[in-house]
Amino acid sequence: MAPQHKFMVFTDFDGTITLKDSNDYLTDNYGYGYARRRELNIEILEERWSFRDAFADMLKSVTTPFDECIKILVENIKLDPGFKDFYEWATANDIPVIVLSSGMEPIIRALLTHLVGPTADQIKIVANQAKINADGTWEIEFHDDSHFGHDKSLALKPWNQLPADQRPTLFYCGDGVSDLSAARETDLLFAKIGHDLITYCQREKVPFKVFSDFKDIHRDVQAVVEGKTTPQKIAEEGAKEAAEQNLADPSKK
């Protein structure tokens, strides 16, 4: 039996589809600030804090009303320069693009609609939610009970476990600690240069290909789709590149 889709792209949202992480932006500018956020990011990477607890702590420091947060983010968050062209190409080639995010779905939907346009309504989003309390305060409502809050690997595993003749080729694009659970579940992992996901992949020996923006991802995915190369070959090239360069610099995150 032929697969429903021959190729599928799963992608993180914040800092991957966008140039800045919307949750980081809120924490840095309307919460307790950059220094404390980075401390917790390192604690997550070193496995001293769970992502779930640290992320909830960061967002708890933001007291701005939720609707105002969305307005602020729409005004300040920019799209990766290559994403719109990549999404249009993928759609034209029957390649689903699915957002797996540890952010909150209402924010992601608002930003996608603003940045990409009405066609973004077709993008499936699997993410956390926001709980608005009676007194107007808000808090994150996590997708599942995992220590990630949203275990992104759960969305990839059903496809990964299909028989070989039904299984699509899976791509994943990410940048940070919330992508750790999905890193091992994909045929080709794209990790953003200068960010924490590379640190994890190098430490755990998880194959990856570095990217600067979605133009890089577009090039490599299209090459695989057109049969010019394979995910394995691209990952091997990525390993050589990573060995030659210092690609991870958490201070940039």
PDB file of C-alpha atoms in Angstrom:
ATOM      1  CA  MET A   1       0.000   0.000   0.000  1.00  0.00           C
ATOM      2  CA  ALA A   2       1.366   3.405  -0.966  1.00  0.00           C
ATOM      3  CA  PRO A   3       1.684   5.958   1.841  1.00  0.00           C
ATOM      4  CA  GLN A   4      -0.958   8.669   2.163  1.00  0.00           C
ATOM      5  CA  HIS A   5       1.880  11.175   1.923  1.00  0.00           C
ATOM      6  CA  LYS A   6       5.376  10.352   0.701  1.00  0.00           C
ATOM      7  CA  PHE A   7       6.902  13.210   2.690  1.00  0.00           C
ATOM      8  CA  MET A   8       5.853  15.133   5.803  1.00  0.00           C
ATOM      9  CA  VAL A   9       7.415  18.166   7.481  1.00  0.00           C
ATOM     10  CA  PHE A  10       7.012  18.707  11.209  1.00  0.00           C
ATOM     11  CA  THR A  11       8.333  21.958  12.572  1.00  0.00           C
ATOM     12  CA  ASP A  12       8.728  23.905  15.753  1.00  0.00           C
ATOM     13  CA  PHE A  13       7.229  27.399  15.616  1.00  0.00           C
ATOM     14  CA  ASP A  14       8.992  29.868  17.899  1.00  0.00           C
ATOM     15  CA  GLY A  15      12.483  30.778  16.706  1.00  0.00           C
ATOM     16  CA  THR A  16      12.144  28.324  13.816  1.00  0.00           C
ATOM     17  CA  ILE A  17       9.291  29.616  11.654  1.00  0.00           C
ATOM     18  CA  THR A  18       9.728  32.992  13.340  1.00  0.00           C
ATOM     19  CA  LEU A  19      12.949  34.936  13.799  1.00  0.00           C
ATOM     20  CA  LYS A  20      12.302  35.448  17.515  1.00  0.00           C
ATOM     21  CA  ASP A  21      10.706  33.153  20.065  1.00  0.00           C
ATOM     22  CA  SER A  22       7.401  34.754  21.091  1.00  0.00           C
ATOM     23  CA  ASN A  23       7.513  33.272  24.592  1.00  0.00           C
ATOM     24  CA  ASP A  24      11.080  34.463  25.086  1.00  0.00           C
ATOM     25  CA  TYR A  25      10.012  37.898  23.870  1.00  0.00           C
ATOM     26  CA  LEU A  26       7.242  38.055  26.465  1.00  0.00           C
ATOM     27  CA  THR A  27       9.460  36.772  29.281  1.00  0.00           C
ATOM     28  CA  ASP A  28      12.367  39.067  28.416  1.00  0.00           C
ATOM     29  CA  ASN A  29      10.293  42.226  27.992  1.00  0.00           C
ATOM     30  CA  TYR A  30       7.193  41.722  30.151  1.00  0.00           C
ATOM     31  CA  GLY A  31       8.338  39.071  32.635  1.00  0.00           C
ATOM     32  CA  TYR A  32      11.426  38.590  34.776  1.00  0.00           C
ATOM     33  CA  GLY A  33      13.873  39.206  31.944  1.00  0.00           C
ATOM     34  CA  TYR A  34      16.545  37.619  29.785  1.00  0.00           C
ATOM     35  CA  ALA A  35      19.096  36.714  32.472  1.00  0.00           C
ATOM     36  CA  ARG A  36      16.750  34.543  34.538  1.00  0.00           C
ATOM     37  CA  ARG A  37      15.234  32.948  31.409  1.00  0.00           C
ATOM     38  CA  ARG A  38      18.669  31.926  30.150  1.00  0.00           C
ATOM     39  CA  GLU A  39      19.553  30.509  33.538  1.00  0.00           C
ATOM     40  CA  LEU A  40      16.513  28.257  33.339  1.00  0.00           C
ATOM     41  CA  ASN A  41      17.237  27.280  29.728  1.00  0.00           C
ATOM     42  CA  ILE A  42      20.657  26.033  30.841  1.00  0.00           C
ATOM     43  CA  GLU A  43      19.048  24.225  33.788  1.00  0.00           C
ATOM     44  CA  ILE A  44      16.768  22.421  31.309  1.00  0.00           C
ATOM     45  CA  LEU A  45      19.649  21.525  29.030  1.00  0.00           C
ATOM     46  CA  GLU A  46      21.599  20.114  31.987  1.00  0.00           C
ATOM     47  CA  GLU A  47      18.456  18.238  33.106  1.00  0.00           C
ATOM     48  CA  ARG A  48      18.223  19.938  36.496  1.00  0.00           C
ATOM     49  CA  TRP A  49      14.798  21.431  35.700  1.00  0.00           C
ATOM     50  CA  SER A  50      12.076  19.872  33.554  1.00  0.00           C
ATOM     51  CA  PHE A  51      11.066  21.895  30.517  1.00  0.00           C
ATOM     52  CA  ARG A  52       7.483  21.898  31.781  1.00  0.00           C
ATOM     53  CA  ASP A  53       8.304  23.460  35.175  1.00  0.00           C
ATOM     54  CA  ALA A  54      10.790  25.993  33.811  1.00  0.00           C
ATOM     55  CA  PHE A  55       8.529  27.128  30.975  1.00  0.00           C
ATOM     56  CA  ALA A  56       5.552  27.538  33.313  1.00  0.00           C
ATOM     57  CA  ASP A  57       7.779  29.577  35.648  1.00  0.00           C
ATOM     58  CA  MET A  58       8.841  31.873  32.794  1.00  0.00           C
ATOM     59  CA  LEU A  59       5.282  32.518  31.618  1.00  0.00           C
ATOM     60  CA  LYS A  60       4.025  33.019  35.177  1.00  0.00           C
ATOM     61  CA  SER A  61       6.310  36.050  35.362  1.00  0.00           C
ATOM     62  CA  VAL A  62       4.318  37.700  32.524  1.00  0.00           C
ATOM     63  CA  THR A  63       1.343  39.561  34.008  1.00  0.00           C
ATOM     64  CA  THR A  64       0.207  41.414  30.858  1.00  0.00           C
ATOM     65  CA  PRO A  65      -3.371  40.393  29.838  1.00  0.00           C
ATOM     66  CA  PHE A  66      -3.407  37.622  27.242  1.00  0.00           C
ATOM     67  CA  ASP A  67      -5.166  39.586  24.480  1.00  0.00           C
ATOM     68  CA  GLU A  68      -2.585  42.354  24.912  1.00  0.00           C
ATOM     69  CA  CYS A  69       0.205  39.754  24.673  1.00  0.00           C
ATOM     70  CA  ILE A  70      -1.153  38.628  21.301  1.00  0.00           C
ATOM     71  CA  LYS A  71      -1.303  42.224  20.069  1.00  0.00           C
ATOM     72  CA  ILE A  72       2.263  42.900  21.224  1.00  0.00           C
ATOM     73  CA  LEU A  73       3.559  39.781  19.511  1.00  0.00           C
ATOM     74  CA  VAL A  74       1.765  40.463  16.224  1.00  0.00           C
ATOM     75  CA  GLU A  75       3.474  43.857  16.188  1.00  0.00           C
ATOM     76  CA  ASN A  76       6.964  42.538  17.012  1.00  0.00           C
ATOM     77  CA  ILE A  77       7.480  38.959  15.801  1.00  0.00           C
ATOM     78  CA  LYS A  78       8.771  38.500  12.237  1.00  0.00           C
ATOM     79  CA  LEU A  79       8.607  35.526   9.885  1.00  0.00           C
ATOM     80  CA  ASP A  80      11.636  33.533   8.770  1.00  0.00           C
ATOM     81  CA  PRO A  81      12.402  34.935   5.292  1.00  0.00           C
ATOM     82  CA  GLY A  82      12.197  31.538   3.599  1.00  0.00           C
ATOM     83  CA  PHE A  83       9.161  30.024   5.289  1.00  0.00           C
ATOM     84  CA  LYS A  84       6.351  31.400   3.120  1.00  0.00           C
ATOM     85  CA  ASP A  85       7.969  30.223  -0.133  1.00  0.00           C
ATOM     86  CA  PHE A  86       8.721  26.839   1.438  1.00  0.00           C
ATOM     87  CA  TYR A  87       5.148  26.441   2.682  1.00  0.00           C
ATOM     88  CA  GLU A  88       3.707  27.340  -0.736  1.00  0.00           C
ATOM     89  CA  TRP A  89       6.056  24.846  -2.444  1.00  0.00           C
ATOM     90  CA  ALA A  90       5.217  22.114   0.067  1.00  0.00           C
ATOM     91  CA  THR A  91       1.475  22.675  -0.347  1.00  0.00           C
ATOM     92  CA  ALA A  92       1.782  22.530  -4.141  1.00  0.00           C
ATOM     93  CA  ASN A  93       3.618  19.201  -3.797  1.00  0.00           C
ATOM     94  CA  ASP A  94       1.146  17.618  -1.343  1.00  0.00           C
ATOM     95  CA  ILE A  95       3.628  17.746   1.538  1.00  0.00           C
ATOM     96  CA  PRO A  96       1.893  18.498   4.858  1.00  0.00           C
ATOM     97  CA  VAL A  97       3.554  21.077   7.099  1.00  0.00           C
ATOM     98  CA  ILE A  98       2.577  20.450  10.725  1.00  0.00           C
ATOM     99  CA  VAL A  99       3.504  22.773  13.574  1.00  0.00           C
ATOM    100  CA  LEU A 100       4.491  21.069  16.838  1.00  0.00           C
ATOM    101  CA  SER A 101       4.915  23.727  19.467  1.00  0.00           C
ATOM    102  CA  SER A 102       5.422  24.111  23.183  1.00  0.00           C
ATOM    103  CA  GLY A 103       3.895  27.546  22.798  1.00  0.00           C
ATOM    104  CA  MET A 104       0.185  28.334  22.930  1.00  0.00           C
ATOM    105  CA  GLU A 105      -2.110  27.662  19.982  1.00  0.00           C
ATOM    106  CA  PRO A 106      -4.014  31.005  20.048  1.00  0.00           C
ATOM    107  CA  ILE A 107      -0.753  32.959  19.778  1.00  0.00           C
ATOM    108  CA  ILE A 108       0.624  30.717  17.029  1.00  0.00           C
ATOM    109  CA  ARG A 109      -2.582  30.891  14.998  1.00  0.00           C
ATOM    110  CA  ALA A 110      -2.716  34.686  15.268  1.00  0.00           C
ATOM    111  CA  LEU A 111       0.918  35.037  14.210  1.00  0.00           C
ATOM    112  CA  LEU A 112       0.637  32.603  11.284  1.00  0.00           C
ATOM    113  CA  THR A 113      -2.457  34.344   9.948  1.00  0.00           C
ATOM    114  CA  HIS A 114      -0.765  37.727  10.250  1.00  0.00           C
ATOM    115  CA  LEU A 115       2.602  36.676   8.837  1.00  0.00           C
ATOM    116  CA  VAL A 116       1.656  34.109   6.181  1.00  0.00           C
ATOM    117  CA  GLY A 117      -1.891  35.080   5.270  1.00  0.00           C
ATOM    118  CA  PRO A 118      -5.222  33.221   5.006  1.00  0.00           C
ATOM    119  CA  THR A 119      -3.613  30.068   3.556  1.00  0.00           C
ATOM    120  CA  ALA A 120      -1.969  29.536   6.932  1.00  0.00           C
ATOM    121  CA  ASP A 121      -5.359  28.420   8.244  1.00  0.00           C
ATOM    122  CA  GLN A 122      -4.626  25.074   6.557  1.00  0.00           C
ATOM    123  CA  ILE A 123      -1.570  24.467   8.742  1.00  0.00           C
ATOM    124  CA  LYS A 124      -2.275  21.948  11.492  1.00  0.00           C
ATOM    125  CA  ILE A 125      -1.057  23.118  14.897  1.00  0.00           C
ATOM    126  CA  VAL A 126      -0.418  20.774  17.818  1.00  0.00           C
ATOM    127  CA  ALA A 127       0.410  22.917  20.825  1.00  0.00           C
ATOM    128  CA  ASN A 128      -0.431  23.913  24.381  1.00  0.00           C
ATOM    129  CA  GLN A 129      -3.394  26.120  25.178  1.00  0.00           C
ATOM    130  CA  ALA A 130      -3.938  29.210  27.320  1.00  0.00           C
ATOM    131  CA  LYS A 131      -6.309  29.145  30.268  1.00  0.00           C
ATOM    132  CA  ILE A 132      -7.917  32.521  30.942  1.00  0.00           C
ATOM    133  CA  ASN A 133      -9.042  32.839  34.558  1.00  0.00           C
ATOM    134  CA  ALA A 134     -12.122  34.680  35.842  1.00  0.00           C
ATOM    135  CA  ASP A 135      -9.986  37.502  37.234  1.00  0.00           C
ATOM    136  CA  GLY A 136      -8.363  38.090  33.835  1.00  0.00           C
ATOM    137  CA  THR A 137      -5.072  36.425  34.660  1.00  0.00           C
ATOM    138  CA  TRP A 138      -3.873  33.591  32.437  1.00  0.00           C
ATOM    139  CA  GLU A 139      -1.660  30.537  32.528  1.00  0.00           C
ATOM    140  CA  ILE A 140      -0.407  27.892  30.141  1.00  0.00           C
ATOM    141  CA  GLU A 141      -2.489  24.721  29.839  1.00  0.00           C
ATOM    142  CA  PHE A 142      -0.151  21.917  28.830  1.00  0.00           C
ATOM    143  CA  HIS A 143      -0.901  19.474  26.032  1.00  0.00           C
ATOM    144  CA  ASP A 144      -0.018  16.313  27.998  1.00  0.00           C
ATOM    145  CA  ASP A 145       1.380  15.052  31.295  1.00  0.00           C
ATOM    146  CA  SER A 146       4.972  14.617  30.122  1.00  0.00           C
ATOM    147  CA  HIS A 147       7.874  16.507  31.682  1.00  0.00           C
ATOM    148  CA  PHE A 148       7.994  18.453  28.405  1.00  0.00           C
ATOM    149  CA  GLY A 149       4.405  19.657  28.817  1.00  0.00           C
ATOM    150  CA  HIS A 150       4.071  18.769  25.138  1.00  0.00           C
ATOM    151  CA  ASP A 151       5.970  15.655  24.114  1.00  0.00           C
ATOM    152  CA  LYS A 152       6.454  16.363  20.423  1.00  0.00           C
ATOM    153  CA  SER A 153       7.699  12.852  19.709  1.00  0.00           C
ATOM    154  CA  LEU A 154       4.138  11.550  20.188  1.00  0.00           C
ATOM    155  CA  ALA A 155       3.047  13.196  16.928  1.00  0.00           C
ATOM    156  CA  LEU A 156       5.848  11.534  14.944  1.00  0.00           C
ATOM    157  CA  LYS A 157       5.792   8.039  16.437  1.00  0.00           C
ATOM    158  CA  PRO A 158       2.559   6.821  14.745  1.00  0.00           C
ATOM    159  CA  TRP A 159       4.047   7.673  11.328  1.00  0.00           C
ATOM    160  CA  ASN A 160       7.405   6.216  12.300  1.00  0.00           C
ATOM    161  CA  GLN A 161       5.825   2.898  13.233  1.00  0.00           C
ATOM    162  CA  LEU A 162       3.992   2.318   9.949  1.00  0.00           C
ATOM    163  CA  PRO A 163       5.097  -0.554   7.677  1.00  0.00           C
ATOM    164  CA  ALA A 164       7.885   0.462   5.316  1.00  0.00           C
ATOM    165  CA  ASP A 165       5.583   0.603   2.263  1.00  0.00           C
ATOM    166  CA  GLN A 166       3.200   3.001   4.046  1.00  0.00           C
ATOM    167  CA  ARG A 167       5.657   5.128   5.993  1.00  0.00           C
ATOM    168  CA  PRO A 168       6.414   8.641   4.718  1.00  0.00           C
ATOM    169  CA  THR A 169       9.825  10.289   4.938  1.00  0.00           C
ATOM    170  CA  LEU A 170       9.737  12.516   8.019  1.00  0.00           C
ATOM    171  CA  PHE A 171      11.504  15.861   8.362  1.00  0.00           C
ATOM    172  CA  TYR A 172      11.688  17.883  11.574  1.00  0.00           C
ATOM    173  CA  CYS A 173      12.839  21.485  11.999  1.00  0.00           C
ATOM    174  CA  GLY A 174      13.684  22.954  15.393  1.00  0.00           C
ATOM    175  CA  ASP A 175      15.939  25.126  17.471  1.00  0.00           C
ATOM    176  CA  GLY A 176      15.628  24.565  21.183  1.00  0.00           C
ATOM    177  CA  VAL A 177      15.141  22.451  24.258  1.00  0.00           C
ATOM    178  CA  SER A 178      11.448  21.863  23.565  1.00  0.00           C
ATOM    179  CA  ASP A 179      12.466  19.919  20.436  1.00  0.00           C
ATOM    180  CA  LEU A 180      14.555  17.336  22.278  1.00  0.00           C
ATOM    181  CA  SER A 181      11.832  14.676  22.391  1.00  0.00           C
ATOM    182  CA  ALA A 182      11.281  14.813  18.616  1.00  0.00           C
ATOM    183  CA  ALA A 183      14.967  14.784  17.682  1.00  0.00           C
ATOM    184  CA  ARG A 184      15.260  10.983  17.510  1.00  0.00           C
ATOM    185  CA  GLU A 185      11.965  10.367  15.689  1.00  0.00           C
ATOM    186  CA  THR A 186      12.747  11.811  12.290  1.00  0.00           C
ATOM    187  CA  ASP A 187      14.563  10.791   9.097  1.00  0.00           C
ATOM    188  CA  LEU A 188      16.217  14.195   8.848  1.00  0.00           C
ATOM    189  CA  LEU A 189      16.495  16.708  11.658  1.00  0.00           C
ATOM    190  CA  PHE A 190      17.193  20.350  10.840  1.00  0.00           C
ATOM    191  CA  ALA A 191      18.675  22.226  13.825  1.00  0.00           C
ATOM    192  CA  LYS A 192      19.041  25.999  13.801  1.00  0.00           C
ATOM    193  CA  ILE A 193      22.559  27.376  13.968  1.00  0.00           C
ATOM    194  CA  GLY A 194      23.594  28.953  17.262  1.00  0.00           C
ATOM    195  CA  HIS A 195      20.840  27.379  19.375  1.00  0.00           C
ATOM    196  CA  ASP A 196      20.439  24.834  22.143  1.00  0.00           C
ATOM    197  CA  LEU A 197      19.155  21.937  20.023  1.00  0.00           C
ATOM    198  CA  ILE A 198      22.602  21.616  18.427  1.00  0.00           C
ATOM    199  CA  THR A 199      24.232  21.350  21.858  1.00  0.00           C
ATOM    200  CA  TYR A 200      21.896  18.466  22.711  1.00  0.00           C
ATOM    201  CA  CYS A 201      22.356  16.702  19.368  1.00  0.00           C
ATOM    202  CA  GLN A 202      26.141  16.891  19.593  1.00  0.00           C
ATOM    203  CA  ARG A 203      26.137  15.598  23.162  1.00  0.00           C
ATOM    204  CA  GLU A 204      23.707  12.741  22.443  1.00  0.00           C
ATOM    205  CA  LYS A 205      25.143  11.985  18.981  1.00  0.00           C
ATOM    206  CA  VAL A 206      21.821  12.626  17.246  1.00  0.00           C
ATOM    207  CA  PRO A 207      22.360  13.249  13.485  1.00  0.00           C
ATOM    208  CA  PHE A 208      21.268  16.668  12.241  1.00  0.00           C
ATOM    209  CA  LYS A 209      21.739  19.215   9.481  1.00  0.00           C
ATOM    210  CA  VAL A 210      22.259  22.797  10.500  1.00  0.00           C
ATOM    211  CA  PHE A 211      20.114  25.525   8.958  1.00  0.00           C
ATOM    212  CA  SER A 212      20.183  29.304   9.069  1.00  0.00           C
ATOM    213  CA  ASP A 213      16.697  29.881   7.660  1.00  0.00           C
ATOM    214  CA  PHE A 214      13.981  28.034   5.755  1.00  0.00           C
ATOM    215  CA  LYS A 215      15.744  28.646   2.468  1.00  0.00           C
ATOM    216  CA  ASP A 216      18.275  26.025   3.599  1.00  0.00           C
ATOM    217  CA  ILE A 217      15.499  23.624   4.580  1.00  0.00           C
ATOM    218  CA  HIS A 218      13.685  24.226   1.293  1.00  0.00           C
ATOM    219  CA  ARG A 219      16.822  23.404  -0.679  1.00  0.00           C
ATOM    220  CA  ASP A 220      17.504  20.150   1.151  1.00  0.00           C
ATOM    221  CA  VAL A 221      13.913  18.897   1.347  1.00  0.00           C
ATOM    222  CA  GLN A 222      13.348  19.634  -2.349  1.00  0.00           C
ATOM    223  CA  ALA A 223      16.541  17.742  -3.214  1.00  0.00           C
ATOM    224  CA  VAL A 224      15.246  14.681  -1.336  1.00  0.00           C
ATOM    225  CA  VAL A 225      11.779  14.937  -2.898  1.00  0.00           C
ATOM    226  CA  GLU A 226      13.306  15.150  -6.374  1.00  0.00           C
ATOM    227  CA  GLY A 227      15.489  12.092  -5.697  1.00  0.00           C
ATOM    228  CA  LYS A 228      18.784  13.982  -5.933  1.00  0.00           C
ATOM    229  CA  THR A 229      19.928  12.874  -2.484  1.00  0.00           C
ATOM    230  CA  THR A 230      18.731  11.102   0.668  1.00  0.00           C
ATOM    231  CA  PRO A 231      18.118  12.183   4.264  1.00  0.00           C
ATOM    232  CA  GLN A 232      21.013   9.957   5.315  1.00  0.00           C
ATOM    233  CA  LYS A 233      23.462  11.674   2.952  1.00  0.00           C
ATOM    234  CA  ILE A 234      22.361  15.118   4.092  1.00  0.00           C
ATOM    235  CA  ALA A 235      22.756  14.069   7.747  1.00  0.00           C
ATOM    236  CA  GLU A 236      26.256  12.763   6.990  1.00  0.00           C
ATOM    237  CA  GLU A 237      27.158  16.100   5.415  1.00  0.00           C
ATOM    238  CA  GLY A 238      25.724  17.811   8.485  1.00  0.00           C
ATOM    239  CA  ALA A 239      27.865  15.696  10.812  1.00  0.00           C
ATOM    240  CA  LYS A 240      31.027  16.652   8.916  1.00  0.00           C
ATOM    241  CA  GLU A 241      30.079  20.323   9.004  1.00  0.00           C
ATOM    242  CA  ALA A 242      29.335  20.169  12.738  1.00  0.00           C
ATOM    243  CA  ALA A 243      32.681  18.508  13.442  1.00  0.00           C
ATOM    244  CA  GLU A 244      34.534  21.281  11.626  1.00  0.00           C
ATOM    245  CA  GLN A 245      32.712  24.230  13.153  1.00  0.00           C
ATOM    246  CA  ASN A 246      31.407  25.423  16.516  1.00  0.00           C
ATOM    247  CA  LEU A 247      27.749  25.638  15.549  1.00  0.00           C
ATOM    248  CA  ALA A 248      26.207  25.865  18.978  1.00  0.00           C
ATOM    249  CA  ASP A 249      26.434  29.074  20.958  1.00  0.00           C
ATOM    250  CA  PRO A 250      23.731  29.152  23.645  1.00  0.00           C
ATOM    251  CA  SER A 251      24.486  32.812  24.367  1.00  0.00           C
ATOM    252  CA  LYS A 252      22.702  33.627  21.106  1.00  0.00           C
ATOM    253  CA  LYS A 253      19.421  32.031  22.226  1.00  0.00           C
TER     254      LYS A 253
END
